[in-house]
Amino acid sequence: MLYLKRKIDQFLTDWKSTPDHKPLIVKGPRQVGKTESILRFAKANYGSVIYINFAEEPKYRLICEDGYKTDDIIKNISRIDPSKRFIAGDTLIFFDELQDFPDIATSLKFFNLDGRFDVICSGSLLGISYQRIESNSVGYKTDYELFSLDFEEFLWAKGYGSETVAELLAHMTELKPFSTLEMDVYSSLFLDYCILGGMPAVVRLYIESGTFEGTLELQRQLIEDYKEDVRKYADGVDQTRILNIFNRIPVQLAMDNKKFQISKVAKGARFKDYRGCIEWLESAGIINVCYCLNFPELPIKGNIDTSKYKIYLRDTGLLVALLDDEAQDDLRANKNLGVYKGALYENIVGEALSKCGYPLCYYKRENSTLEEDFFVRTRKSLLPVEVKATRGTAKSLRSLIQSDHYADIQYGLKLTAGNIGFSDNIFTFPYFCTFLLRQYLAEVEY
């Protein structure tokens, strides 16, 4: 089976080479490639790999019955399967589907202090039970969050190397417009990525076949798998509420006011009844929540109104799969990413910013048309980010930059289908450059 190169590959290599490295917990939603990447790394770097899947082999949930110390757990694992070999200094123990047995996290302290064996834990929906896992292993673990493929990883899958990414970044830092050929090539690749999303199984099918055949059906199956997880792991009445929110995301993003409105989810729906459901979907890694700033100034943390928010899917390909047939036809036949009033543009930018590590926030001034899609920050300043489905003017962006009311804002970023440019303290970049924004801002001092 074709393996897709991932950024976690290098992280795992660096983790292993770090002296006295702690047990590792890899978080992330289902089907983003956690198990595949970890097993590939394990088989290439250890003489013995102990793989335990708590969902498929529930008998291993008994390994802590005698306590959480390393020797007790090893003894119980070997009792269940005597063929497993524990070689000091050359063994990786991989506990998978951790959400089905979070108690094993208590053992990480003892594995860390013992030091003979490397340990990696992974699983879907870890955010749901992570408070419990955190309390059982605080100070004795390292965390890593894996997402679906970002655009850089998609470029790798298409055969482009690190030199291509370096070239894209150089265009941004030098404000050097792309040639017509470059714009055509990268825009076409980005359109394919937007339609497919970054779920490894979908991208792999596309790469292996060279066509989109079967990808929509696979995306829709992944959505059904997510819904099944809701039914399996969410409690009682919350299942219906969580699914109501999930199913309404495309419709609400299609509204002129993209702010998510609980009152439109179901008759008589109230925010206080649904807040936990939104948190559940966010913790499960299925959605990104973008909160409204009280005022566009630093610091961002603590400066948000949690009652006002937009909801985006964490993988845009899954949003595409939720669109109605007419929007599907318009997108695929006419290559129209502007369907649903720019919802896809906003979702793909929100996804890219989140994968860069930025918290998502927007601003809407009361009793005014001034509204800004996203914000990122540098060490000294706040940068509004405007997403333009067309090449129109950016009135809100100009207002924020030019007004004396917003002391932390001197420059802005505009993302469009057009080329690189700079005017009136606004830096314009093509959408396909969004994944590089953190690297770009680290190199350029405004």
Tab-separated table of C-alpha atoms in Angstrom:
chain	number	residue	atom	x	y	z
A	1	MET	CA	0.000	0.000	0.000
A	2	LEU	CA	1.277	3.469	-0.911
A	3	TYR	CA	2.625	5.288	2.139
A	4	LEU	CA	2.084	9.037	2.263
A	5	LYS	CA	4.985	10.955	3.775
A	6	ARG	CA	3.854	12.897	6.845
A	7	LYS	CA	5.353	15.554	9.113
A	8	ILE	CA	4.959	13.205	12.066
A	9	ASP	CA	7.653	10.990	10.476
A	10	GLN	CA	10.373	13.519	11.273
A	11	PHE	CA	8.854	14.272	14.666
A	12	LEU	CA	9.019	10.592	15.647
A	13	THR	CA	12.642	10.353	14.516
A	14	ASP	CA	13.555	13.438	16.548
A	15	TRP	CA	11.611	12.120	19.562
A	16	LYS	CA	13.510	8.839	19.568
A	17	SER	CA	16.886	10.560	19.228
A	18	THR	CA	16.204	12.874	22.179
A	19	PRO	CA	17.964	11.607	25.314
A	20	ASP	CA	15.603	10.546	28.116
A	21	HIS	CA	12.547	11.071	25.914
A	22	LYS	CA	9.218	10.594	27.642
A	23	PRO	CA	6.329	8.354	26.572
A	24	LEU	CA	4.480	9.912	23.647
A	25	ILE	CA	0.734	10.417	23.188
A	26	VAL	CA	-0.387	11.035	19.597
A	27	LYS	CA	-3.803	12.698	19.468
A	28	GLY	CA	-6.026	13.249	16.461
A	29	PRO	CA	-9.410	12.335	14.944
A	30	ARG	CA	-10.063	8.966	13.379
A	31	GLN	CA	-8.584	8.004	10.003
A	32	VAL	CA	-5.866	10.691	9.855
A	33	GLY	CA	-3.040	8.145	9.734
A	34	LYS	CA	-1.912	7.828	13.351
A	35	THR	CA	-1.571	4.048	13.511
A	36	GLU	CA	-0.051	3.721	10.053
A	37	SER	CA	2.642	6.332	10.665
A	38	ILE	CA	3.558	5.028	14.128
A	39	LEU	CA	3.781	1.381	13.035
A	40	ARG	CA	5.923	2.285	10.030
A	41	PHE	CA	8.298	4.213	12.277
A	42	ALA	CA	8.321	1.422	14.864
A	43	LYS	CA	9.177	-1.372	12.433
A	44	ALA	CA	12.039	0.674	10.979
A	45	ASN	CA	13.585	1.622	14.325
A	46	TYR	CA	13.070	-1.173	16.877
A	47	GLY	CA	14.023	-4.805	17.139
A	48	SER	CA	10.755	-5.570	18.919
A	49	VAL	CA	7.374	-3.851	18.506
A	50	ILE	CA	4.625	-4.654	21.021
A	51	TYR	CA	1.349	-3.532	19.439
A	52	ILE	CA	-1.753	-3.569	21.624
A	53	ASN	CA	-5.107	-2.359	20.312
A	54	PHE	CA	-7.555	-1.889	23.183
A	55	ALA	CA	-10.576	-1.678	20.842
A	56	GLU	CA	-9.834	-4.841	18.864
A	57	GLU	CA	-8.365	-6.820	21.776
A	58	PRO	CA	-10.286	-5.876	24.938
A	59	LYS	CA	-8.550	-8.685	26.864
A	60	TYR	CA	-5.534	-6.370	27.189
A	61	ARG	CA	-7.582	-4.032	29.381
A	62	LEU	CA	-6.748	-6.460	32.212
A	63	ILE	CA	-2.987	-5.811	32.086
A	64	CYS	CA	-3.181	-3.256	34.922
A	65	GLU	CA	-4.978	-5.507	37.367
A	66	ASP	CA	-1.786	-6.067	39.380
A	67	GLY	CA	-0.804	-2.391	39.310
A	68	TYR	CA	0.734	0.128	36.960
A	69	LYS	CA	4.424	-0.601	37.418
A	70	THR	CA	6.369	-1.613	34.342
A	71	ASP	CA	7.211	-5.142	35.503
A	72	ASP	CA	3.594	-5.863	36.426
A	73	ILE	CA	2.289	-4.728	33.040
A	74	ILE	CA	4.977	-6.593	31.083
A	75	LYS	CA	4.258	-9.751	33.052
A	76	ASN	CA	0.540	-9.538	32.257
A	77	ILE	CA	1.115	-8.777	28.561
A	78	SER	CA	3.432	-11.780	28.234
A	79	ARG	CA	0.925	-13.948	30.076
A	80	ILE	CA	-1.705	-13.105	27.429
A	81	ASP	CA	0.778	-13.489	24.549
A	82	PRO	CA	4.049	-15.279	25.437
A	83	SER	CA	5.448	-14.631	21.952
A	84	LYS	CA	5.923	-10.913	22.626
A	85	ARG	CA	9.572	-10.020	23.265
A	86	PHE	CA	10.660	-7.206	25.599
A	87	ILE	CA	14.224	-6.211	24.694
A	88	ALA	CA	15.593	-3.484	26.940
A	89	GLY	CA	16.674	-0.474	24.861
A	90	ASP	CA	15.238	-1.872	21.607
A	91	THR	CA	11.496	-2.248	22.210
A	92	LEU	CA	8.569	0.044	21.415
A	93	ILE	CA	5.298	-0.619	23.206
A	94	PHE	CA	2.445	0.882	21.181
A	95	PHE	CA	-0.892	1.201	23.009
A	96	ASP	CA	-3.504	2.010	20.346
A	97	GLU	CA	-7.163	3.095	20.711
A	98	LEU	CA	-6.320	4.655	24.057
A	99	GLN	CA	-9.812	6.127	24.335
A	100	ASP	CA	-11.122	2.605	25.054
A	101	PHE	CA	-8.777	2.182	28.031
A	102	PRO	CA	-7.572	5.600	29.281
A	103	ASP	CA	-6.453	4.040	32.588
A	104	ILE	CA	-3.278	2.815	30.883
A	105	ALA	CA	-2.074	6.444	30.973
A	106	THR	CA	-1.354	5.952	34.686
A	107	SER	CA	1.428	3.532	33.697
A	108	LEU	CA	3.304	6.165	31.679
A	109	LYS	CA	4.899	7.580	34.822
A	110	PHE	CA	6.337	4.163	35.655
A	111	PHE	CA	7.514	3.488	32.085
A	112	ASN	CA	9.199	6.884	32.082
A	113	LEU	CA	10.982	6.272	35.397
A	114	ASP	CA	11.917	2.709	34.401
A	115	GLY	CA	13.492	3.814	31.105
A	116	ARG	CA	13.985	0.373	29.489
A	117	PHE	CA	11.218	0.628	26.884
A	118	ASP	CA	9.843	3.337	24.614
A	119	VAL	CA	6.078	3.851	24.766
A	120	ILE	CA	3.677	5.493	22.331
A	121	CYS	CA	-0.059	5.810	22.955
A	122	SER	CA	-2.588	6.803	20.330
A	123	GLY	CA	-6.278	6.834	19.625
A	124	SER	CA	-9.232	8.681	18.162
A	125	LEU	CA	-11.460	10.951	20.224
A	126	LEU	CA	-8.772	11.338	22.865
A	127	GLY	CA	-9.950	14.858	23.542
A	128	ILE	CA	-13.153	13.450	25.009
A	129	SER	CA	-11.353	11.644	27.816
A	130	TYR	CA	-8.155	13.662	27.831
A	131	GLN	CA	-8.746	15.355	31.173
A	132	ARG	CA	-8.631	11.926	32.755
A	133	ILE	CA	-5.551	10.910	30.753
A	134	GLU	CA	-3.790	14.175	31.593
A	135	SER	CA	-4.398	13.813	35.328
A	136	ASN	CA	-2.999	10.284	35.240
A	137	SER	CA	0.204	11.128	33.363
A	138	VAL	CA	0.987	14.833	33.817
A	139	GLY	CA	4.711	15.529	33.685
A	140	TYR	CA	5.592	12.109	32.315
A	141	LYS	CA	4.573	12.342	28.676
A	142	THR	CA	4.966	14.271	25.433
A	143	ASP	CA	1.943	15.199	23.289
A	144	TYR	CA	1.664	15.408	19.510
A	145	GLU	CA	-1.486	16.231	17.560
A	146	LEU	CA	-1.897	14.740	14.092
A	147	PHE	CA	-4.260	16.303	11.571
A	148	SER	CA	-5.292	15.205	8.115
A	149	LEU	CA	-2.764	16.142	5.419
A	150	ASP	CA	-2.059	19.839	4.993
A	151	PHE	CA	-1.282	21.283	1.558
A	152	GLU	CA	2.458	20.763	2.010
A	153	GLU	CA	1.938	17.055	2.680
A	154	PHE	CA	-0.417	16.912	-0.318
A	155	LEU	CA	2.350	18.382	-2.476
A	156	TRP	CA	4.684	15.655	-1.181
A	157	ALA	CA	2.095	13.044	-2.184
A	158	LYS	CA	2.038	14.542	-5.674
A	159	GLY	CA	5.811	14.203	-5.944
A	160	TYR	CA	6.886	17.744	-5.063
A	161	GLY	CA	9.788	18.071	-2.647
A	162	SER	CA	10.999	20.503	-0.014
A	163	GLU	CA	12.550	22.706	-2.703
A	164	THR	CA	9.056	23.503	-3.997
A	165	VAL	CA	7.898	24.633	-0.564
A	166	ALA	CA	11.066	26.716	-0.145
A	167	GLU	CA	10.377	28.337	-3.509
A	168	LEU	CA	6.802	29.193	-2.507
A	169	LEU	CA	8.048	30.744	0.736
A	170	ALA	CA	10.689	32.752	-1.148
A	171	HIS	CA	7.980	34.217	-3.393
A	172	MET	CA	6.130	35.367	-0.278
A	173	THR	CA	9.094	36.862	1.585
A	174	GLU	CA	10.367	38.629	-1.542
A	175	LEU	CA	6.855	39.670	-2.638
A	176	LYS	CA	7.707	38.196	-6.035
A	177	PRO	CA	4.589	37.419	-8.111
A	178	PHE	CA	4.218	33.932	-9.536
A	179	SER	CA	4.439	33.401	-13.268
A	180	THR	CA	1.280	32.481	-15.171
A	181	LEU	CA	2.469	28.882	-15.383
A	182	GLU	CA	3.189	28.713	-11.640
A	183	MET	CA	-0.226	30.186	-10.809
A	184	ASP	CA	-1.953	27.673	-13.068
A	185	VAL	CA	-0.062	24.692	-11.638
A	186	TYR	CA	-0.367	25.551	-7.943
A	187	SER	CA	-3.966	26.767	-8.229
A	188	SER	CA	-4.948	23.504	-9.946
A	189	LEU	CA	-3.201	21.440	-7.272
A	190	PHE	CA	-4.885	23.484	-4.558
A	191	LEU	CA	-8.321	23.022	-6.134
A	192	ASP	CA	-7.774	19.256	-6.129
A	193	TYR	CA	-6.710	19.438	-2.478
A	194	CYS	CA	-9.797	21.470	-1.542
A	195	ILE	CA	-12.102	18.922	-3.168
A	196	LEU	CA	-10.307	15.902	-1.727
A	197	GLY	CA	-9.358	17.235	1.682
A	198	GLY	CA	-6.488	15.640	3.539
A	199	MET	CA	-7.840	12.317	4.806
A	200	PRO	CA	-5.057	9.851	3.901
A	201	ALA	CA	-7.344	7.159	2.469
A	202	VAL	CA	-8.960	9.679	0.108
A	203	VAL	CA	-5.654	11.192	-1.014
A	204	ARG	CA	-4.115	7.730	-1.480
A	205	LEU	CA	-7.021	6.612	-3.699
A	206	TYR	CA	-6.637	9.766	-5.801
A	207	ILE	CA	-2.853	9.359	-6.130
A	208	GLU	CA	-3.027	5.665	-6.990
A	209	SER	CA	-5.836	6.006	-9.549
A	210	GLY	CA	-4.923	9.414	-10.955
A	211	THR	CA	-8.636	10.338	-10.913
A	212	PHE	CA	-11.357	11.397	-8.486
A	213	GLU	CA	-13.218	8.134	-9.025
A	214	GLY	CA	-14.511	6.730	-5.755
A	215	THR	CA	-13.225	9.609	-3.617
A	216	LEU	CA	-16.639	11.152	-2.875
A	217	GLU	CA	-18.027	7.776	-1.807
A	218	LEU	CA	-15.029	7.285	0.466
A	219	GLN	CA	-15.451	10.756	1.987
A	220	ARG	CA	-19.113	10.040	2.679
A	221	GLN	CA	-18.189	6.749	4.324
A	222	LEU	CA	-15.749	8.591	6.589
A	223	ILE	CA	-18.566	10.950	7.567
A	224	GLU	CA	-20.731	7.962	8.461
A	225	ASP	CA	-17.842	6.595	10.532
A	226	TYR	CA	-17.669	9.894	12.426
A	227	LYS	CA	-21.405	9.739	13.070
A	228	GLU	CA	-21.031	6.182	14.325
A	229	ASP	CA	-18.379	7.405	16.774
A	230	VAL	CA	-20.887	9.942	18.081
A	231	ARG	CA	-23.399	7.146	18.665
A	232	LYS	CA	-20.745	5.001	20.339
A	233	TYR	CA	-19.012	7.509	22.606
A	234	ALA	CA	-21.489	10.355	23.253
A	235	ASP	CA	-24.002	10.099	26.069
A	236	GLY	CA	-27.746	9.749	25.626
A	237	VAL	CA	-29.647	12.749	24.332
A	238	ASP	CA	-26.402	14.495	23.397
A	239	GLN	CA	-26.022	12.115	20.449
A	240	THR	CA	-28.971	13.691	18.648
A	241	ARG	CA	-27.851	17.219	19.483
A	242	ILE	CA	-24.267	16.568	18.345
A	243	LEU	CA	-25.469	15.121	15.044
A	244	ASN	CA	-27.877	18.050	14.603
A	245	ILE	CA	-24.963	20.477	14.868
A	246	PHE	CA	-22.750	18.420	12.562
A	247	ASN	CA	-25.410	18.167	9.857
A	248	ARG	CA	-26.190	21.899	9.964
A	249	ILE	CA	-22.644	23.163	9.451
A	250	PRO	CA	-22.786	23.488	5.629
A	251	VAL	CA	-26.194	25.207	5.740
A	252	GLN	CA	-25.096	27.766	8.316
A	253	LEU	CA	-21.823	28.470	6.487
A	254	ALA	CA	-23.906	29.215	3.393
A	255	MET	CA	-25.635	32.116	5.164
A	256	ASP	CA	-24.454	35.681	4.633
A	257	ASN	CA	-23.912	35.843	8.378
A	258	LYS	CA	-21.814	32.727	8.928
A	259	LYS	CA	-22.100	32.943	12.709
A	260	PHE	CA	-23.419	29.613	13.926
A	261	GLN	CA	-26.920	30.009	15.359
A	262	ILE	CA	-28.147	27.319	17.731
A	263	SER	CA	-31.735	28.522	17.256
A	264	LYS	CA	-31.594	27.292	13.654
A	265	VAL	CA	-30.347	23.806	14.569
A	266	ALA	CA	-33.665	22.525	15.909
A	267	LYS	CA	-36.987	23.911	17.067
A	268	GLY	CA	-36.647	25.378	20.541
A	269	ALA	CA	-32.878	24.777	20.647
A	270	ARG	CA	-31.057	26.824	23.293
A	271	PHE	CA	-27.354	27.610	23.592
A	272	LYS	CA	-27.052	26.240	27.135
A	273	ASP	CA	-28.329	22.842	25.953
A	274	TYR	CA	-25.929	22.631	23.031
A	275	ARG	CA	-22.703	24.177	24.306
A	276	GLY	CA	-21.335	20.852	25.539
A	277	CYS	CA	-22.156	19.266	22.184
A	278	ILE	CA	-20.035	21.815	20.332
A	279	GLU	CA	-17.196	21.187	22.781
A	280	TRP	CA	-17.592	17.440	22.177
A	281	LEU	CA	-17.179	17.824	18.403
A	282	GLU	CA	-14.203	20.131	18.897
A	283	SER	CA	-12.536	17.787	21.389
A	284	ALA	CA	-13.099	14.887	18.994
A	285	GLY	CA	-11.122	16.747	16.332
A	286	ILE	CA	-14.075	16.955	13.935
A	287	ILE	CA	-14.657	20.727	13.905
A	288	ASN	CA	-12.782	23.996	14.357
A	289	VAL	CA	-14.571	26.678	16.392
A	290	CYS	CA	-13.782	30.290	15.499
A	291	TYR	CA	-14.747	32.688	18.327
A	292	CYS	CA	-15.586	36.367	18.021
A	293	LEU	CA	-13.120	38.828	19.530
A	294	ASN	CA	-14.547	41.368	21.958
A	295	PHE	CA	-12.195	43.877	20.353
A	296	PRO	CA	-9.394	43.428	17.793
A	297	GLU	CA	-6.422	43.911	20.085
A	298	LEU	CA	-3.743	41.915	21.862
A	299	PRO	CA	-3.706	39.667	23.749
A	300	ILE	CA	-6.109	37.344	21.971
A	301	LYS	CA	-6.351	34.911	24.864
A	302	GLY	CA	-9.158	35.978	27.158
A	303	ASN	CA	-10.385	38.484	24.579
A	304	ILE	CA	-13.158	36.376	23.056
A	305	ASP	CA	-16.929	36.149	23.367
A	306	THR	CA	-17.650	32.423	23.720
A	307	SER	CA	-21.330	32.967	22.893
A	308	LYS	CA	-20.499	34.107	19.336
A	309	TYR	CA	-18.695	31.719	17.029
A	310	LYS	CA	-18.446	30.132	13.613
A	311	ILE	CA	-18.018	26.409	13.084
A	312	TYR	CA	-15.839	24.933	10.357
A	313	LEU	CA	-15.084	21.305	9.602
A	314	ARG	CA	-11.484	20.417	10.396
A	315	ASP	CA	-11.112	18.766	6.979
A	316	THR	CA	-12.535	20.720	4.046
A	317	GLY	CA	-12.892	17.588	1.935
A	318	LEU	CA	-15.505	16.323	4.389
A	319	LEU	CA	-17.353	19.645	4.088
A	320	VAL	CA	-17.348	19.156	0.318
A	321	ALA	CA	-18.825	15.683	0.795
A	322	LEU	CA	-21.685	17.205	2.822
A	323	LEU	CA	-22.689	19.631	0.054
A	324	ASP	CA	-25.877	19.039	-1.905
A	325	ASP	CA	-25.701	17.552	-5.408
A	326	GLU	CA	-26.119	20.900	-7.181
A	327	ALA	CA	-23.194	22.439	-5.266
A	328	GLN	CA	-21.159	19.280	-5.950
A	329	ASP	CA	-21.748	19.638	-9.680
A	330	ASP	CA	-20.898	23.347	-9.644
A	331	LEU	CA	-17.696	22.741	-7.716
A	332	ARG	CA	-16.445	19.756	-9.704
A	333	ALA	CA	-17.625	20.687	-13.215
A	334	ASN	CA	-17.061	24.436	-13.069
A	335	LYS	CA	-14.201	24.431	-10.539
A	336	ASN	CA	-16.198	26.958	-8.547
A	337	LEU	CA	-14.786	27.179	-5.040
A	338	GLY	CA	-17.129	30.096	-4.398
A	339	VAL	CA	-20.110	27.776	-3.877
A	340	TYR	CA	-22.023	28.275	-0.631
A	341	LYS	CA	-21.117	31.988	-0.627
A	342	GLY	CA	-17.430	31.482	-0.042
A	343	ALA	CA	-17.889	28.895	2.715
A	344	LEU	CA	-15.254	26.615	1.194
A	345	TYR	CA	-12.717	29.435	1.039
A	346	GLU	CA	-13.252	30.299	4.686
A	347	ASN	CA	-13.185	26.656	5.749
A	348	ILE	CA	-9.940	25.881	3.915
A	349	VAL	CA	-8.245	28.992	5.351
A	350	GLY	CA	-9.517	28.192	8.853
A	351	GLU	CA	-8.255	24.626	8.435
A	352	ALA	CA	-4.823	25.810	7.287
A	353	LEU	CA	-4.477	28.344	10.118
A	354	SER	CA	-5.496	25.732	12.685
A	355	LYS	CA	-2.950	23.264	11.294
A	356	CYS	CA	-0.351	26.033	11.616
A	357	GLY	CA	-1.178	26.225	15.313
A	358	TYR	CA	-3.189	29.454	15.297
A	359	PRO	CA	-6.337	29.771	17.443
A	360	LEU	CA	-9.246	30.794	15.220
A	361	CYS	CA	-10.957	34.097	15.915
A	362	TYR	CA	-12.913	36.703	13.958
A	363	TYR	CA	-14.364	40.144	14.663
A	364	LYS	CA	-17.782	41.648	13.982
A	365	ARG	CA	-18.407	45.173	15.200
A	366	GLU	CA	-21.883	45.691	16.595
A	367	ASN	CA	-24.253	47.787	14.452
A	368	SER	CA	-21.704	47.957	11.653
A	369	THR	CA	-20.738	46.183	8.445
A	370	LEU	CA	-17.144	45.897	9.683
A	371	GLU	CA	-16.271	42.221	9.937
A	372	GLU	CA	-12.939	40.398	9.649
A	373	ASP	CA	-12.630	36.676	8.923
A	374	PHE	CA	-9.536	35.688	10.929
A	375	PHE	CA	-6.601	37.093	12.903
A	376	VAL	CA	-3.027	35.950	13.411
A	377	ARG	CA	-0.366	37.594	15.514
A	378	THR	CA	3.351	38.275	15.476
A	379	ARG	CA	5.421	39.137	18.541
A	380	LYS	CA	4.348	42.769	18.412
A	381	SER	CA	1.237	43.117	16.317
A	382	LEU	CA	-2.157	41.731	15.354
A	383	LEU	CA	-2.757	40.917	11.693
A	384	PRO	CA	-6.313	40.709	10.336
A	385	VAL	CA	-6.767	38.085	7.608
A	386	GLU	CA	-9.413	38.644	4.949
A	387	VAL	CA	-10.654	35.786	2.780
A	388	LYS	CA	-11.947	36.973	-0.577
A	389	ALA	CA	-13.977	34.606	-2.739
A	390	THR	CA	-13.681	37.220	-5.495
A	391	ARG	CA	-11.058	39.850	-6.209
A	392	GLY	CA	-13.085	42.669	-4.717
A	393	THR	CA	-11.941	45.363	-2.336
A	394	ALA	CA	-11.296	44.632	1.322
A	395	LYS	CA	-13.167	47.461	3.051
A	396	SER	CA	-13.099	46.039	6.564
A	397	LEU	CA	-9.412	45.263	6.278
A	398	ARG	CA	-8.626	48.825	5.215
A	399	SER	CA	-10.738	50.253	8.020
A	400	LEU	CA	-8.904	48.229	10.656
A	401	ILE	CA	-5.509	49.290	9.317
A	402	GLN	CA	-6.259	52.957	8.753
A	403	SER	CA	-8.318	53.715	11.871
A	404	ASP	CA	-6.651	55.061	15.007
A	405	HIS	CA	-8.957	52.884	17.127
A	406	TYR	CA	-6.971	49.698	16.510
A	407	ALA	CA	-3.505	50.350	17.903
A	408	ASP	CA	-2.232	46.783	17.499
A	409	ILE	CA	-3.048	46.667	13.769
A	410	GLN	CA	-0.778	48.293	11.187
A	411	TYR	CA	-0.844	45.699	8.406
A	412	GLY	CA	-3.224	43.112	7.028
A	413	LEU	CA	-3.252	39.924	4.973
A	414	LYS	CA	-5.617	39.232	2.104
A	415	LEU	CA	-6.009	35.748	0.649
A	416	THR	CA	-7.445	35.515	-2.868
A	417	ALA	CA	-7.387	33.485	-6.058
A	418	GLY	CA	-5.041	36.149	-7.465
A	419	ASN	CA	-1.309	36.694	-7.344
A	420	ILE	CA	1.070	38.134	-4.754
A	421	GLY	CA	0.871	41.878	-4.172
A	422	PHE	CA	1.267	44.709	-1.665
A	423	SER	CA	-0.710	47.944	-1.410
A	424	ASP	CA	-1.883	50.226	1.402
A	425	ASN	CA	-0.182	48.015	4.021
A	426	ILE	CA	-2.100	44.965	2.781
A	427	PHE	CA	-0.141	41.893	1.724
A	428	THR	CA	-2.029	39.767	-0.812
A	429	PHE	CA	-1.272	36.068	-1.275
A	430	PRO	CA	-2.897	33.241	-3.248
A	431	TYR	CA	-4.879	30.723	-1.214
A	432	PHE	CA	-2.325	28.018	-1.883
A	433	CYS	CA	0.211	29.957	0.226
A	434	THR	CA	-1.897	29.913	3.407
A	435	PHE	CA	-0.153	26.842	4.867
A	436	LEU	CA	3.099	28.844	4.943
A	437	LEU	CA	1.823	31.837	6.921
A	438	ARG	CA	3.485	30.902	10.206
A	439	GLN	CA	6.861	30.368	8.518
A	440	TYR	CA	6.403	33.575	6.542
A	441	LEU	CA	5.597	35.670	9.614
A	442	ALA	CA	8.579	34.181	11.433
A	443	GLU	CA	10.881	35.439	8.678
A	444	VAL	CA	9.303	38.843	8.040
A	445	GLU	CA	9.163	41.520	10.730
A	446	TYR	CA	6.322	44.001	10.231
